[in-house]
Amino acid sequence: MLSRVADSLFWLSRYIERAENTARIVDVNLQMLLDFQRMDDEKIKDHWQSLIKSVDEEELFDALYKKPTSESVTEFLTFQSENPDSIVSSLSRARENARMVRDQISTEMWEELNRMYLFVRSKQARKQWKSDPYGFYKLIRDGSHLFQGLTDSVYPHDEGWEFIQLGRHIERADKTSRILDVKYHILLPSVRDVGGAVDVVQWSAILRSCSAQEAYHHVYVNSVEPWKVAEFLILSEDFPRSIRFCCQRVDASLRRISGTPEHEFSNEAEKCSGRLLSNLNYSSMDDIFASGLHEYLDGIQRDLNRIGSAIFKTYFFYPATDLENEIRTQQHQQQQTRDHTSPATS
Amino acid sequence: MRLSVLHRTVYTYRQPVTDSVNEARLRPLDHPFQDCLTFDLRTDPPSTFSAYPDFYRNTVHVFEVATPHRALTVESRSLVETRPPPLPPDNQDFPFEQLKKSAWDLACYEFLQSTELVSCGIAAWRLAVDLVPKPSDVQEAAFALMRGTYRTFEYCPHSTQVHTHMDEVLRLRRGVCQDFAHVLIGLSRSLGIPARYVSGYLFTQPGPGALRGTEASHAWCEVHLPGWGWLGLDPTNNQVVDERYIRVALGRDYHDVPPTRGTYRGPESREMKVEVEVRSAAPDRNQKPMG
Amino acid sequence: MLSGRYATEGFFDEMFMADGQVRPHYRRLMERFSNLSAEEFLQKKQAVDASFLRLGITFTVYGDEEGTERIFPFDLIPRIIPDKEWRLIDEGLTQRIIALNMFLHDIYHDQRIIKEGVIPAPYILSAKHFRREFMGFNVPRDIYIHICGTDLIRDDSGRYLVLEDNGRCPSGVSYVLENRVAMKRAFPNFFEAAGVRPVDSYSSDLLQTLRHIAPGGKEDPTVVLLTPGVYNSAYFEHCFLARQMGIEIVEGRDLVVRDAKVYMRTTRGLEPVDVIYRRLDDDFLDPSVFRRDSVLGVPGLINAYRAGQVSLANSIGTGVADDKVIYYFVPKMIKFYLGQDPIIPNVDTYLASEEKDLKYILDHLPELVVKAANESGGYGMLIGPKASRSEIADFRKKIVAEPRNFIAQPTISLSRHPTLVDGVKAEGRHIDLRPFILHGDKVRIMPGGLTRVALRKGSLVVNSSQGGGSKDTWVLYGDE
């Protein structure tokens, strides 16, 4: 398969997953505000500040908005085209990538993506976002699910499909780790607060942003405990949004692409992913908390980045370059070196 | 005259570049008054060459350097035997009326048109008729245009670019040999005299009386005298081309014959150094290796 | 719908004779259509339109930032060509493509046709697409134009004439194939009864043509289609053909050249490419040789081509034959190279660069059609009888300034064909025909072609960018 096509499929899928995750995060944070009583402005500000931090866009946000409010932050994460990770930006990029491989994907996939893209850029989208944000973010999530469902059911499960899976699962693992990491920050000041009312709300919210509440309660019947939530989202073997689950998928896709058997590797990407997976397979929550949850999650994000760039080097090595700015004309000028020529006779 | 030529071009880049694909027109032509005895072309990083004759029968070498590199050297060495080109007999007239036939001639037609860097439009024509108010003999007119170009324009290194159009030179009134050649070509064509561009080398003894255009590749032009043929004129030095001139490539203007040309992938910032050495290589004397 | 109200209005009508009688080769269609109610017909039309839109059988309209995609309007009444006419077309086009190939070979080699005074040198040397770089180059199997789209028209007596040749990257064949699919869906079971020759072998014929020119006669060559990319107006067609042939569709950035060999970048590393069906004009193919600013091309591709390591279809420099001034000389070429008279004549043409012709053109502008020598798609054209005074004055200036760039032809009243307007009414509209000619191991002409129709009443311009539509073209096994 052409590298350019594989590259576009990978990013197409990654951007859609990104849009979905951003929608989840914003939605849950909005809902959380409802759960809190007596939030003063300062608290609200803190609440949103942490969200901006989770996407590493504090500077950009400060340049564009006066202060973090529910409206400004959700606008920033949803519609702001300057923000490369906003839902609108993610969907635009997903569509751009889909256009590049329009001949490779099915009409249904293209139409669904195109519909989402046209919707988020419409006036109607803004209107709905104002009047019914939950409904709005649900539409984004549903769109992504429909797209993924279509991909599974109409796209041939060949090499291209594996690249789509890779993009989706790397992105998802990364986002789950970020969601956990942010809340970890909030909860950090006092470990003794663990088990308090605020805490339960916060950790429930995390589960909700990963659509994991029901699944969690299947496993842990009773209470929502930070320890268990973290364990569930990091180490669950079968919950599809857990980091471990996603890494299993990444590893499996990489192996199917190259045909390398398990426990071996044929390139850097497989080496990184194999390592990360066995780390997850052989970790317990005790180890994780002992090394520090934040540090642990940070390490996972770094590993995921490493896998991403190794995939790039292995399979897409020639990037979709901007030839216009890259190809230079080389021409040799006559008389270029005549600096020291003595004056000519007449 | 036996002459040896070393022509070295070095490009250096700030960052490594890749996929460099280039054409070189560096091999001296073979024709009745010039034999290219030996020719050696090398690059560093090394590459393999393929060669083809272009539309004007110039030899074009093509080479690519795909792997990342920070510098590219293109070096040619040639040994050439030149003989004095014949001149039209003193008593022969070339009346202007005979030019009409050239206009439809396969060999002349395109050397009468405006081309990428040369225009034979109104500006050129005005200057041409100033210099030759009543054209009657083609050869006389061509000489007058050469003299006029030499006197009107200031020879001034670095005053122009490789892509400077002749019209711009007409405004600036100065330039390098490439521009002098373009001007004389434009003026000639504006009067209906076919004129073509020649790139090559000029041999001269250093010291007082040295000619212009000897330390790099040189350029001049050839005009077509009806019924006789092409006559080389060097407007930069105001003289008829003789055995000290080595012809490398000819075309409609510079664009047809750049010594090297190509593209690469990478950042724009780049430096270029060109070195040309033309030496007498008397066949009976042991020549020290050059470079 | 095709009842007595239909009027030929003095034009040559493809379906009806002047006395209102149906021509024999349209009789079966007439019978079938008479059995349909207006509602049924409308329903079929809507179904066909909807399927075109859904499938994305569209072209991009330039000058629109978002790249608006529109469907190429399709008319449900097919154009029918009887066998005896088709045989003439087939022979005429075969003769023409052979002569054009000999001409291209000649001007890039010995230039006999110039030296023997048939075509004056300046016309070749000043042709915009004459590629000096390929002088003396031997193209694979000596074929220059592998895929040609030659536009034919019929005049008021029904005589077929050649309007222009497209020997660079002719497009439109995907519409021919899709139109046929749509018609079959709309009128199942009718095709066999009507004795219509199939067109579906085009893709495999094209692939065979492309494989024929593989370097060194390679047995199982890798063929790719090189597209300018998704923003090109014919991108749909590129995808369509690539998919039909089962070959990779690539952009310039997917290809690299190493040691004068062409490779595509795949997830398994570099894979060699042998034949490139390029839908990219010469100018953009290789920035190291042609346009420096081309971002669509492949640096080094031309060197690889010259080295015989990769084959291109069509070859480089075929655009000379598209030049409308050179078109004027095609009948002379046929005579010169083949010693034959052209089977399908040209439209009478005047060259503005010939003094006598120029005078005639300038004196008769309001009657003539003036065309720029190197434009297509209905651009750069003056239709004298329909032009305003200022348009004519404007063109007069342009012609005088650049006579080499213009030709003129008498205004031909193109043949007309019943065409649906406002849903159910049939009216005569002007049409042309672009058959597709493949020149590989032999010359193959798809029995059919793109019939374009000027949907605006009275209009003579059939181009899609200027309000044209298309019809399915039926070539019959017999004459009825």
PDB file of C-alpha atoms in Angstrom, chain A residues 1 64 131 237:
ATOM      1  CA  MET A   1       0.000   0.000   0.000  1.00  0.00           C
ATOM      2  CA  LEU A  64      -7.258  34.266  22.521  1.00  0.00           C
ATOM      3  CA  SER A 131     -29.088  25.583  23.847  1.00  0.00           C
ATOM      4  CA  GLU A 237      -7.745  -6.227  29.845  1.00  0.00           C
TER       5      GLU A 237
END
